[in-house]
């Protein structure tokens, strides 16, 4: 199967590597030395790592010293979600974790909290975290066990629905808690500023931006309130994350981060136009399509839809046979199409499931046209047979 035959509409699972990121990775791979070495070779790599830190900090408008590099968003989440914190030199206990029901499994699994210390916050049928429920549950929080920690994502990976993080932050502050925000699907798709959001920690990932996989960061608000390290050893990343840095991955991440903040509004306006054309075309082809979150605020690139009579697994295979890569929600590590916990949380028939189209900077009108042609064929097969495959 040649690349030319395929149309890639699964940018939320992972974005294709940007040429600039690739070049930066390759150049860094050829550099000799360890960033912690004091000789010239080591110092050159240290400069590269610190330059990457500046670029990733700029992605969320903070100081470079607030960026801890990790092996990706999942590791960053496991670093942040822990009952053991320090405020300077003083240990600080976090008693309970509250996570929105639509969080990515990286968050929903609760990191280093034990199961009984994790509570989920429901979302409304519109797919938005229920702030009244958050307020109510924080009122019952037992501070004697430690502070509350709340995790609310900024943009959902399945629906693209933007969450009211600032409003959640107000509630969390009122209850003296900490707020961790998974911004993985938001950076590069909307302005993200840790100060404006009033979050204590943000989580970002390189491969959703067109950087390499296996690298991400936990970004903190300051340097005083910090989680106990998850990985101990040589003390890299100021002791917050030991292990020799991966300069090639960091160079690629940095290039992708720079691209993500360049022409942010213009790029996303073009992507929104493509997404809107795609949704208008689907509505023309069939009037029983349900587009989740279409009436609310979404990031520009995502369309998550359900078609009565078309199971997401069947639909995904049908599109794949048409040469189109899309997803049935979040990419599942087992390769199986699981039921969408996001649709279930929204009170939708999760057994029917949904299909997610996610676009990016390389998406074109031709991609949308090819998708719509395939969509029409699949819809008419469904009409004839009650089945799309
Ligand atoms: N959070 C969200 C919202 C995601 O979409 C993903 C990736 O699918 C992750 C976290 C995990 O990111 P990583 O692959 O860098 O561990």
GROMACS .gro file of C-alpha atoms and ligand atoms in nm:
model
  405
    1UNK     CA    1   0.000   0.000   0.000
    2UNK     CA    2   0.169   0.321  -0.107
    3UNK     CA    3   0.135   0.639   0.088
    4UNK     CA    4  -0.021   0.816  -0.208
    5UNK     CA    5  -0.326   0.585  -0.194
    6UNK     CA    6  -0.406   0.680   0.158
    7UNK     CA    7  -0.579   0.977   0.314
    8UNK     CA    8  -0.477   1.035   0.673
    9UNK     CA    9  -0.755   1.184   0.885
   10UNK     CA   10  -0.637   1.074   1.229
   11UNK     CA   11  -0.425   1.367   1.348
   12UNK     CA   12  -0.556   1.339   1.704
   13UNK     CA   13  -0.409   0.990   1.731
   14UNK     CA   14  -0.079   1.124   1.605
   15UNK     CA   15   0.020   1.395   1.359
   16UNK     CA   16   0.254   1.315   1.069
   17UNK     CA   17   0.611   1.418   1.144
   18UNK     CA   18   0.676   1.773   1.021
   19UNK     CA   19   0.972   1.803   0.782
   20UNK     CA   20   1.131   2.063   1.012
   21UNK     CA   21   1.095   1.825   1.309
   22UNK     CA   22   1.247   1.543   1.110
   23UNK     CA   23   1.545   1.758   1.009
   24UNK     CA   24   1.600   1.871   1.366
   25UNK     CA   25   1.585   1.511   1.493
   26UNK     CA   26   1.831   1.383   1.235
   27UNK     CA   27   2.077   1.667   1.295
   28UNK     CA   28   2.067   1.603   1.671
   29UNK     CA   29   2.114   1.228   1.626
   30UNK     CA   30   2.450   1.298   1.470
   31UNK     CA   31   2.571   1.503   1.766
   32UNK     CA   32   2.813   1.322   1.996
   33UNK     CA   33   2.803   1.364   2.370
   34UNK     CA   34   2.587   1.359   2.678
   35UNK     CA   35   2.404   1.681   2.771
   36UNK     CA   36   2.533   1.642   3.128
   37UNK     CA   37   2.899   1.627   3.026
   38UNK     CA   38   3.105   1.939   3.085
   39UNK     CA   39   3.318   1.909   2.771
   40UNK     CA   40   3.239   2.092   2.449
   41UNK     CA   41   3.038   1.803   2.302
   42UNK     CA   42   2.825   1.782   2.614
   43UNK     CA   43   2.779   2.158   2.631
   44UNK     CA   44   2.658   2.170   2.270
   45UNK     CA   45   2.389   1.916   2.355
   46UNK     CA   46   2.300   2.099   2.676
   47UNK     CA   47   2.244   2.411   2.463
   48UNK     CA   48   2.015   2.211   2.237
   49UNK     CA   49   1.815   2.074   2.532
   50UNK     CA   50   1.779   2.420   2.689
   51UNK     CA   51   1.679   2.573   2.358
   52UNK     CA   52   1.408   2.304   2.326
   53UNK     CA   53   1.293   2.393   2.677
   54UNK     CA   54   1.249   2.756   2.570
   55UNK     CA   55   1.041   2.653   2.268
   56UNK     CA   56   0.815   2.424   2.472
   57UNK     CA   57   0.775   2.691   2.741
   58UNK     CA   58   0.667   2.939   2.473
   59UNK     CA   59   0.399   2.693   2.362
   60UNK     CA   60   0.209   2.755   2.686
   61UNK     CA   61   0.351   3.099   2.766
   62UNK     CA   62   0.565   3.021   3.067
   63UNK     CA   63   0.929   3.029   3.176
   64UNK     CA   64   1.167   2.758   3.050
   65UNK     CA   65   1.248   2.661   3.410
   66UNK     CA   66   0.890   2.536   3.441
   67UNK     CA   67   0.927   2.264   3.179
   68UNK     CA   68   1.013   1.906   3.280
   69UNK     CA   69   1.072   1.681   2.982
   70UNK     CA   70   0.924   1.332   2.997
   71UNK     CA   71   0.872   1.036   2.765
   72UNK     CA   72   0.530   1.172   2.670
   73UNK     CA   73   0.201   1.291   2.812
   74UNK     CA   74   0.130   0.962   2.986
   75UNK     CA   75   0.450   0.986   3.188
   76UNK     CA   76   0.385   1.355   3.257
   77UNK     CA   77   0.040   1.260   3.393
   78UNK     CA   78   0.188   0.990   3.614
   79UNK     CA   79   0.442   1.241   3.743
   80UNK     CA   80   0.177   1.504   3.825
   81UNK     CA   81  -0.093   1.275   3.963
   82UNK     CA   82   0.060   1.172   4.293
   83UNK     CA   83  -0.040   1.207   4.657
   84UNK     CA   84   0.314   1.321   4.748
   85UNK     CA   85   0.414   1.678   4.675
   86UNK     CA   86   0.659   1.927   4.814
   87UNK     CA   87   0.611   2.296   4.871
   88UNK     CA   88   0.975   2.398   4.869
   89UNK     CA   89   1.127   2.172   5.133
   90UNK     CA   90   0.800   2.100   5.309
   91UNK     CA   91   0.611   1.780   5.223
   92UNK     CA   92   0.256   1.843   5.109
   93UNK     CA   93  -0.005   1.566   5.101
   94UNK     CA   94  -0.273   1.546   4.834
   95UNK     CA   95  -0.565   1.348   4.975
   96UNK     CA   96  -0.782   1.277   4.675
   97UNK     CA   97  -0.789   1.306   4.297
   98UNK     CA   98  -1.100   1.421   4.108
   99UNK     CA   99  -1.093   1.361   3.732
  100UNK     CA  100  -1.349   1.446   3.470
  101UNK     CA  101  -1.519   1.142   3.323
  102UNK     CA  102  -1.396   1.222   2.972
  103UNK     CA  103  -1.024   1.236   3.053
  104UNK     CA  104  -0.784   1.032   2.844
  105UNK     CA  105  -0.688   0.703   3.015
  106UNK     CA  106  -0.346   0.857   3.089
  107UNK     CA  107  -0.531   1.070   3.346
  108UNK     CA  108  -0.838   0.861   3.424
  109UNK     CA  109  -0.622   0.576   3.554
  110UNK     CA  110  -0.529   0.812   3.836
  111UNK     CA  111  -0.150   0.805   3.816
  112UNK     CA  112  -0.001   0.718   4.154
  113UNK     CA  113  -0.324   0.754   4.351
  114UNK     CA  114  -0.484   0.435   4.475
  115UNK     CA  115  -0.822   0.356   4.316
  116UNK     CA  116  -1.024   0.445   4.627
  117UNK     CA  117  -0.871   0.792   4.620
  118UNK     CA  118  -0.989   0.873   4.269
  119UNK     CA  119  -1.338   1.008   4.197
  120UNK     CA  120  -1.478   1.091   3.855
  121UNK     CA  121  -1.672   1.409   3.785
  122UNK     CA  122  -1.960   1.365   3.538
  123UNK     CA  123  -2.003   1.565   3.220
  124UNK     CA  124  -2.323   1.717   3.084
  125UNK     CA  125  -2.494   1.568   2.774
  126UNK     CA  126  -2.311   1.846   2.583
  127UNK     CA  127  -1.983   1.680   2.676
  128UNK     CA  128  -1.872   1.952   2.917
  129UNK     CA  129  -1.747   1.884   3.268
  130UNK     CA  130  -2.031   1.942   3.514
  131UNK     CA  131  -1.904   2.233   3.724
  132UNK     CA  132  -2.189   2.205   3.976
  133UNK     CA  133  -2.092   1.843   4.035
  134UNK     CA  134  -1.728   1.951   4.076
  135UNK     CA  135  -1.829   2.214   4.330
  136UNK     CA  136  -2.049   1.964   4.517
  137UNK     CA  137  -1.787   1.693   4.536
  138UNK     CA  138  -1.516   1.934   4.651
  139UNK     CA  139  -1.748   2.048   4.929
  140UNK     CA  140  -1.742   1.693   5.065
  141UNK     CA  141  -1.361   1.665   5.038
  142UNK     CA  142  -1.196   1.573   5.367
  143UNK     CA  143  -0.902   1.814   5.397
  144UNK     CA  144  -0.768   1.621   5.696
  145UNK     CA  145  -0.637   1.363   5.446
  146UNK     CA  146  -0.464   1.626   5.233
  147UNK     CA  147  -0.550   1.876   4.962
  148UNK     CA  148  -0.780   1.795   4.671
  149UNK     CA  149  -0.634   1.761   4.322
  150UNK     CA  150  -0.852   1.808   4.015
  151UNK     CA  151  -0.774   1.706   3.655
  152UNK     CA  152  -0.974   1.858   3.371
  153UNK     CA  153  -0.854   1.841   3.012
  154UNK     CA  154  -0.858   2.148   2.789
  155UNK     CA  155  -0.980   1.986   2.466
  156UNK     CA  156  -1.122   1.637   2.448
  157UNK     CA  157  -0.937   1.401   2.215
  158UNK     CA  158  -1.252   1.231   2.083
  159UNK     CA  159  -1.501   1.517   2.043
  160UNK     CA  160  -1.267   1.818   2.035
  161UNK     CA  161  -1.499   1.986   2.286
  162UNK     CA  162  -1.322   2.261   2.478
  163UNK     CA  163  -1.365   2.236   2.854
  164UNK     CA  164  -1.432   2.530   3.088
  165UNK     CA  165  -1.093   2.503   3.255
  166UNK     CA  166  -1.084   2.861   3.383
  167UNK     CA  167  -1.420   2.820   3.553
  168UNK     CA  168  -1.306   2.486   3.697
  169UNK     CA  169  -0.992   2.661   3.826
  170UNK     CA  170  -1.204   2.914   4.015
  171UNK     CA  171  -1.384   2.632   4.194
  172UNK     CA  172  -1.060   2.445   4.265
  173UNK     CA  173  -0.899   2.761   4.408
  174UNK     CA  174  -1.199   2.823   4.634
  175UNK     CA  175  -1.142   2.478   4.783
  176UNK     CA  176  -0.766   2.522   4.812
  177UNK     CA  177  -0.691   2.248   4.559
  178UNK     CA  178  -0.445   2.186   4.276
  179UNK     CA  179  -0.545   2.181   3.910
  180UNK     CA  180  -0.378   1.961   3.648
  181UNK     CA  181  -0.476   2.027   3.287
  182UNK     CA  182  -0.415   1.784   3.001
  183UNK     CA  183  -0.353   2.026   2.715
  184UNK     CA  184  -0.234   1.757   2.471
  185UNK     CA  185  -0.511   1.813   2.215
  186UNK     CA  186  -0.532   2.187   2.270
  187UNK     CA  187  -0.180   2.315   2.201
  188UNK     CA  188  -0.138   2.418   1.840
  189UNK     CA  189  -0.517   2.424   1.802
  190UNK     CA  190  -0.605   2.714   2.031
  191UNK     CA  191  -0.407   2.964   2.238
  192UNK     CA  192  -0.290   2.797   2.561
  193UNK     CA  193  -0.155   3.004   2.849
  194UNK     CA  194  -0.095   2.844   3.187
  195UNK     CA  195  -0.147   3.178   3.365
  196UNK     CA  196  -0.473   3.258   3.188
  197UNK     CA  197  -0.604   2.908   3.262
  198UNK     CA  198  -0.490   2.940   3.623
  199UNK     CA  199  -0.366   2.579   3.619
  200UNK     CA  200  -0.094   2.444   3.845
  201UNK     CA  201   0.029   2.197   3.584
  202UNK     CA  202  -0.016   2.146   3.210
  203UNK     CA  203   0.059   1.829   3.019
  204UNK     CA  204   0.176   1.838   2.656
  205UNK     CA  205   0.290   1.579   2.403
  206UNK     CA  206   0.518   1.618   2.101
  207UNK     CA  207   0.358   1.372   1.858
  208UNK     CA  208   0.021   1.548   1.849
  209UNK     CA  209   0.201   1.854   1.711
  210UNK     CA  210   0.403   1.690   1.437
  211UNK     CA  211   0.702   1.612   1.653
  212UNK     CA  212   0.836   1.263   1.725
  213UNK     CA  213   0.653   1.017   1.948
  214UNK     CA  214   0.778   0.930   2.294
  215UNK     CA  215   0.850   1.281   2.422
  216UNK     CA  216   0.638   1.531   2.611
  217UNK     CA  217   0.647   1.756   2.911
  218UNK     CA  218   0.495   1.841   3.243
  219UNK     CA  219   0.479   2.219   3.270
  220UNK     CA  220   0.446   2.369   3.616
  221UNK     CA  221   0.321   2.711   3.718
  222UNK     CA  222   0.626   2.781   3.931
  223UNK     CA  223   0.914   2.590   4.084
  224UNK     CA  224   0.804   2.568   4.447
  225UNK     CA  225   0.511   2.327   4.435
  226UNK     CA  226   0.644   2.008   4.278
  227UNK     CA  227   0.546   1.638   4.269
  228UNK     CA  228   0.766   1.359   4.404
  229UNK     CA  229   0.971   1.227   4.111
  230UNK     CA  230   0.844   0.920   3.931
  231UNK     CA  231   1.185   0.827   3.793
  232UNK     CA  232   1.485   0.866   4.021
  233UNK     CA  233   1.849   0.836   3.927
  234UNK     CA  234   2.111   1.076   3.801
  235UNK     CA  235   1.912   1.388   3.885
  236UNK     CA  236   1.850   1.523   3.534
  237UNK     CA  237   1.564   1.771   3.492
  238UNK     CA  238   1.660   1.918   3.833
  239UNK     CA  239   1.587   1.581   3.992
  240UNK     CA  240   1.227   1.579   3.873
  241UNK     CA  241   1.291   1.324   3.600
  242UNK     CA  242   1.617   1.135   3.593
  243UNK     CA  243   1.766   0.967   3.287
  244UNK     CA  244   1.984   1.096   3.007
  245UNK     CA  245   1.783   1.337   2.792
  246UNK     CA  246   1.693   1.238   2.437
  247UNK     CA  247   1.827   1.534   2.239
  248UNK     CA  248   1.697   1.411   1.902
  249UNK     CA  249   1.343   1.376   2.036
  250UNK     CA  250   1.369   1.712   2.212
  251UNK     CA  251   1.497   1.887   1.899
  252UNK     CA  252   1.202   1.748   1.703
  253UNK     CA  253   0.958   1.842   1.979
  254UNK     CA  254   1.100   2.196   1.980
  255UNK     CA  255   1.060   2.231   1.603
  256UNK     CA  256   0.700   2.111   1.629
  257UNK     CA  257   0.633   2.347   1.920
  258UNK     CA  258   0.765   2.642   1.718
  259UNK     CA  259   0.543   2.545   1.424
  260UNK     CA  260   0.243   2.504   1.656
  261UNK     CA  261   0.250   2.866   1.767
  262UNK     CA  262   0.329   3.008   1.423
  263UNK     CA  263   0.019   3.135   1.238
  264UNK     CA  264  -0.198   2.962   1.496
  265UNK     CA  265  -0.516   3.153   1.413
  266UNK     CA  266  -0.471   3.150   1.034
  267UNK     CA  267  -0.386   2.778   1.028
  268UNK     CA  268  -0.681   2.683   1.244
  269UNK     CA  269  -0.919   2.901   1.041
  270UNK     CA  270  -0.825   2.703   0.730
  271UNK     CA  271  -0.862   2.374   0.918
  272UNK     CA  272  -1.201   2.483   1.055
  273UNK     CA  273  -1.315   2.562   0.699
  274UNK     CA  274  -1.218   2.209   0.592
  275UNK     CA  275  -1.390   2.054   0.893
  276UNK     CA  276  -1.704   2.261   0.833
  277UNK     CA  277  -1.711   2.158   0.465
  278UNK     CA  278  -1.672   1.796   0.571
  279UNK     CA  279  -1.959   1.820   0.818
  280UNK     CA  280  -2.183   2.007   0.572
  281UNK     CA  281  -2.114   1.734   0.314
  282UNK     CA  282  -2.203   1.459   0.561
  283UNK     CA  283  -2.527   1.634   0.652
  284UNK     CA  284  -2.614   1.663   0.283
  285UNK     CA  285  -2.548   1.292   0.230
  286UNK     CA  286  -2.764   1.181   0.521
  287UNK     CA  287  -2.992   1.366   0.757
  288UNK     CA  288  -2.972   1.121   1.046
  289UNK     CA  289  -2.606   1.189   1.124
  290UNK     CA  290  -2.528   1.302   1.477
  291UNK     CA  291  -2.223   1.525   1.511
  292UNK     CA  292  -2.120   1.531   1.874
  293UNK     CA  293  -2.051   1.874   2.021
  294UNK     CA  294  -2.121   2.059   1.696
  295UNK     CA  295  -2.323   2.326   1.876
  296UNK     CA  296  -2.058   2.408   2.134
  297UNK     CA  297  -1.697   2.523   2.137
  298UNK     CA  298  -1.464   2.271   1.974
  299UNK     CA  299  -1.106   2.278   1.851
  300UNK     CA  300  -1.109   2.338   1.476
  301UNK     CA  301  -0.975   2.005   1.356
  302UNK     CA  302  -1.204   1.742   1.510
  303UNK     CA  303  -1.537   1.595   1.401
  304UNK     CA  304  -1.684   1.307   1.599
  305UNK     CA  305  -2.003   1.162   1.456
  306UNK     CA  306  -2.241   0.869   1.487
  307UNK     CA  307  -2.464   0.719   1.223
  308UNK     CA  308  -2.759   0.513   1.346
  309UNK     CA  309  -2.720   0.163   1.203
  310UNK     CA  310  -2.344   0.195   1.156
  311UNK     CA  311  -2.127   0.052   1.432
  312UNK     CA  312  -1.802   0.238   1.477
  313UNK     CA  313  -1.594  -0.076   1.423
  314UNK     CA  314  -1.770  -0.152   1.094
  315UNK     CA  315  -1.741   0.210   0.986
  316UNK     CA  316  -1.373   0.231   1.066
  317UNK     CA  317  -1.299  -0.081   0.861
  318UNK     CA  318  -1.516   0.043   0.573
  319UNK     CA  319  -1.323   0.372   0.559
  320UNK     CA  320  -0.993   0.191   0.589
  321UNK     CA  321  -1.084  -0.023   0.286
  322UNK     CA  322  -1.158   0.303   0.103
  323UNK     CA  323  -0.801   0.415   0.181
  324UNK     CA  324  -0.900   0.653   0.459
  325UNK     CA  325  -0.745   0.641   0.805
  326UNK     CA  326  -0.978   0.766   1.075
  327UNK     CA  327  -1.054   0.645   1.419
  328UNK     CA  328  -1.337   0.524   1.637
  329UNK     CA  329  -1.247   0.762   1.918
  330UNK     CA  330  -0.923   0.724   2.104
  331UNK     CA  331  -0.656   0.496   1.965
  332UNK     CA  332  -0.668   0.180   2.172
  333UNK     CA  333  -0.335   0.013   2.242
  334UNK     CA  334  -0.477  -0.334   2.178
  335UNK     CA  335  -0.574  -0.231   1.825
  336UNK     CA  336  -0.933  -0.319   1.909
  337UNK     CA  337  -1.210  -0.066   1.874
  338UNK     CA  338  -1.327  -0.014   2.230
  339UNK     CA  339  -1.651   0.153   2.333
  340UNK     CA  340  -1.618   0.525   2.372
  341UNK     CA  341  -1.615   0.621   2.740
  342UNK     CA  342  -1.665   0.980   2.624
  343UNK     CA  343  -1.994   0.904   2.445
  344UNK     CA  344  -2.104   0.693   2.742
  345UNK     CA  345  -2.027   0.984   2.977
  346UNK     CA  346  -2.240   1.211   2.756
  347UNK     CA  347  -2.530   0.968   2.795
  348UNK     CA  348  -2.510   0.857   2.432
  349UNK     CA  349  -2.550   0.496   2.314
  350UNK     CA  350  -2.186   0.397   2.350
  351UNK     CA  351  -2.250   0.057   2.191
  352UNK     CA  352  -2.324   0.230   1.859
  353UNK     CA  353  -2.008   0.433   1.902
  354UNK     CA  354  -1.876   0.711   1.687
  355UNK     CA  355  -1.619   0.783   1.420
  356UNK     CA  356  -1.362   1.056   1.456
  357UNK     CA  357  -1.213   1.254   1.174
  358UNK     CA  358  -0.925   1.472   1.284
  359UNK     CA  359  -0.744   1.707   1.051
  360UNK     CA  360  -0.420   1.901   1.062
  361UNK     CA  361  -0.196   2.147   0.885
  362UNK     CA  362  -0.137   1.906   0.594
  363UNK     CA  363  -0.507   1.835   0.532
  364UNK     CA  364  -0.651   1.949   0.200
  365UNK     CA  365  -0.980   2.001   0.017
  366UNK     CA  366  -0.896   1.685  -0.181
  367UNK     CA  367  -0.884   1.490   0.147
  368UNK     CA  368  -1.231   1.617   0.237
  369UNK     CA  369  -1.366   1.534  -0.110
  370UNK     CA  370  -1.224   1.184  -0.096
  371UNK     CA  371  -1.370   1.134   0.250
  372UNK     CA  372  -1.714   1.257   0.138
  373UNK     CA  373  -1.715   1.030  -0.167
  374UNK     CA  374  -1.637   0.732   0.056
  375UNK     CA  375  -1.889   0.851   0.313
  376UNK     CA  376  -2.166   0.858   0.048
  377UNK     CA  377  -2.084   0.504  -0.065
  378UNK     CA  378  -2.080   0.375   0.291
  379UNK     CA  379  -2.407   0.551   0.375
  380UNK     CA  380  -2.585   0.413   0.067
  381UNK     CA  381  -2.461   0.059   0.146
  382UNK     CA  382  -2.599   0.106   0.496
  383UNK     CA  383  -2.937   0.206   0.346
  384UNK     CA  384  -2.947  -0.098   0.120
  385UNK     CA  385  -2.825  -0.361   0.364
  386UNK     CA  386  -2.853  -0.201   0.706
  387UNK     CA  387  -2.481  -0.259   0.724
  388UNK     CA  388  -2.191  -0.060   0.588
  389UNK     CA  389  -1.937  -0.334   0.521
  390LIG     N1  390  -0.395   1.296   2.669
  390LIG     C1  391  -0.465   1.307   2.556
  390LIG     C2  392  -0.583   1.399   2.552
  390LIG     C3  393  -0.429   1.234   2.443
  390LIG     O1  394  -0.501   1.245   2.331
  390LIG     C4  395  -0.317   1.147   2.450
  390LIG     C5  396  -0.277   1.065   2.334
  390LIG     O2  397  -0.356   0.992   2.277
  390LIG     C6  398  -0.246   1.139   2.571
  390LIG     C7  399  -0.288   1.215   2.678
  390LIG     C8  400  -0.125   1.050   2.585
  390LIG     O3  401  -0.017   1.106   2.517
  390LIG     P1  402   0.121   1.028   2.495
  390LIG     O4  403   0.099   0.944   2.373
  390LIG     O5  404   0.224   1.135   2.471
  390LIG     O6  405   0.151   0.949   2.617
   0.00000   0.00000   0.00000
